[in-house]
PDB file of C-alpha atoms in Angstrom:
ATOM      1  CA  LEU A 115     103.182 119.071 114.717  1.00 68.00           C
ATOM      2  CA  MET A 116     106.700 120.093 113.703  1.00 73.00           C
ATOM      3  CA  ASP A 117     108.124 116.972 115.339  1.00 78.00           C
ATOM      4  CA  GLU A 118     105.796 114.829 113.236  1.00 70.00           C
ATOM      5  CA  LEU A 119     106.774 116.663 110.049  1.00 68.00           C
ATOM      6  CA  ARG A 120     110.455 116.086 110.756  1.00 77.00           C
ATOM      7  CA  LYS A 121     110.058 112.332 111.105  1.00 80.00           C
ATOM      8  CA  PRO A 122     111.103 110.186 108.137  1.00 81.00           C
ATOM      9  CA  LEU A 123     108.220 109.115 105.947  1.00 82.00           C
ATOM     10  CA  ASP A 124     106.939 105.614 106.647  1.00 87.00           C
ATOM     11  CA  ILE A 125     106.025 104.622 103.091  1.00 89.00           C
ATOM     12  CA  ASP A 126     104.583 101.319 104.284  1.00 92.00           C
ATOM     13  CA  ALA A 127     102.113 103.181 106.511  1.00 91.00           C
ATOM     14  CA  VAL A 128     101.208 105.512 103.648  1.00 91.00           C
ATOM     15  CA  VAL A 129     100.536 102.597 101.308  1.00 93.00           C
ATOM     16  CA  LYS A 130      98.576 100.759 103.989  1.00 95.00           C
ATOM     17  CA  ALA A 131      96.351 103.831 104.416  1.00 92.00           C
ATOM     18  CA  ALA A 132      95.288 103.572 100.766  1.00 94.00           C
ATOM     19  CA  THR A 133      92.240 101.417 101.361  1.00 94.00           C
ATOM     20  CA  SER A 134      90.727 102.182  97.951  1.00 95.00           C
ATOM     21  CA  THR A 135      91.715 103.445  94.521  1.00 95.00           C
ATOM     22  CA  GLU A 136      90.216 106.817  95.413  1.00 95.00           C
ATOM     23  CA  VAL A 137      92.323 107.150  98.564  1.00 96.00           C
ATOM     24  CA  ALA A 138      95.436 106.008  96.665  1.00 96.00           C
ATOM     25  CA  ALA A 139      94.775 108.696  94.046  1.00 96.00           C
ATOM     26  CA  GLU A 140      94.365 111.346  96.755  1.00 96.00           C
ATOM     27  CA  ILE A 141      97.618 110.302  98.423  1.00 95.00           C
ATOM     28  CA  TYR A 142      99.432 110.436  95.109  1.00 95.00           C
ATOM     29  CA  ALA A 143      97.933 113.825  94.224  1.00 96.00           C
ATOM     30  CA  ALA A 144      98.940 115.249  97.606  1.00 93.00           C
ATOM     31  CA  SER A 145     102.466 113.967  97.068  1.00 93.00           C
ATOM     32  CA  VAL A 146     102.687 115.517  93.601  1.00 93.00           C
ATOM     33  CA  LEU A 147     101.491 118.833  95.033  1.00 92.00           C
ATOM     34  CA  ALA A 148     103.926 118.733  97.944  1.00 89.00           C
ATOM     35  CA  ILE A 149     107.173 118.106  96.097  1.00 87.00           C
ATOM     36  CA  ASP A 150     109.195 119.391  93.158  1.00 82.00           C
ATOM     37  CA  PRO A 151     108.464 116.887  90.380  1.00 75.00           C
ATOM     38  CA  ASP A 152     111.419 118.235  88.351  1.00 84.00           C
ATOM     39  CA  ASP A 153     113.916 116.893  90.893  1.00 89.00           C
ATOM     40  CA  PRO A 154     115.200 113.428  89.850  1.00 92.00           C
ATOM     41  CA  ALA A 155     115.077 112.052  93.402  1.00 90.00           C
ATOM     42  CA  GLU A 156     111.510 113.231  93.820  1.00 91.00           C
ATOM     43  CA  GLN A 157     110.572 111.796  90.414  1.00 92.00           C
ATOM     44  CA  ALA A 158     111.927 108.468  91.631  1.00 93.00           C
ATOM     45  CA  TYR A 159     109.875 108.790  94.821  1.00 92.00           C
ATOM     46  CA  LEU A 160     106.688 109.500  92.841  1.00 94.00           C
ATOM     47  CA  SER A 161     107.349 106.557  90.554  1.00 95.00           C
ATOM     48  CA  MET A 162     107.905 104.266  93.517  1.00 95.00           C
ATOM     49  CA  LEU A 163     104.833 105.620  95.297  1.00 96.00           C
ATOM     50  CA  ALA A 164     102.602 105.118  92.255  1.00 97.00           C
ATOM     51  CA  SER A 165     103.903 101.574  91.916  1.00 96.00           C
ATOM     52  CA  ARG A 166     103.395 100.783  95.597  1.00 97.00           C
ATOM     53  CA  LEU A 167      99.891 102.276  95.465  1.00 97.00           C
ATOM     54  CA  ARG A 168      99.203 100.184  92.343  1.00 96.00           C
ATOM     55  CA  LEU A 169      97.958 103.187  90.421  1.00 97.00           C
ATOM     56  CA  ASP A 170      96.966 102.586  86.829  1.00 96.00           C
ATOM     57  CA  PRO A 171      99.407 104.461  84.547  1.00 96.00           C
ATOM     58  CA  GLY A 172      96.523 106.362  82.969  1.00 96.00           C
ATOM     59  CA  LEU A 173      95.216 107.483  86.353  1.00 97.00           C
ATOM     60  CA  LYS A 174      98.743 108.503  87.387  1.00 96.00           C
ATOM     61  CA  ALA A 175      99.088 110.600  84.214  1.00 96.00           C
ATOM     62  CA  ASN A 176      95.671 112.200  84.759  1.00 96.00           C
ATOM     63  CA  ILE A 177      96.541 113.143  88.341  1.00 96.00           C
ATOM     64  CA  GLU A 178      99.829 114.679  87.224  1.00 94.00           C
ATOM     65  CA  ALA A 179      98.088 116.635  84.446  1.00 94.00           C
ATOM     66  CA  GLU A 180      95.454 117.989  86.836  1.00 94.00           C
ATOM     67  CA  VAL A 181      98.042 118.982  89.421  1.00 91.00           C
ATOM     68  CA  ALA A 182     100.077 120.762  86.724  1.00 90.00           C
ATOM     69  CA  LYS A 183      97.057 123.010  86.096  1.00 89.00           C
ATOM     70  CA  VAL A 184      97.137 124.278  89.676  1.00 82.00           C
TER      71      VAL A 184
END
């Protein structure tokens, strides 16, 4: 498991796994939960991920607001 966690993220595989809007939203939410959204590099990653997942800006904002409540 640790070997898998140390591997670089294959963003193409992550995006390919998003077979529906619901799955894309779950992937994005998990990413928001897993990282520090105040870090500029991680903000850039989240922006790129949302774009690659083709998330509606309103849905993206809703996910971020819900995660902030946690």
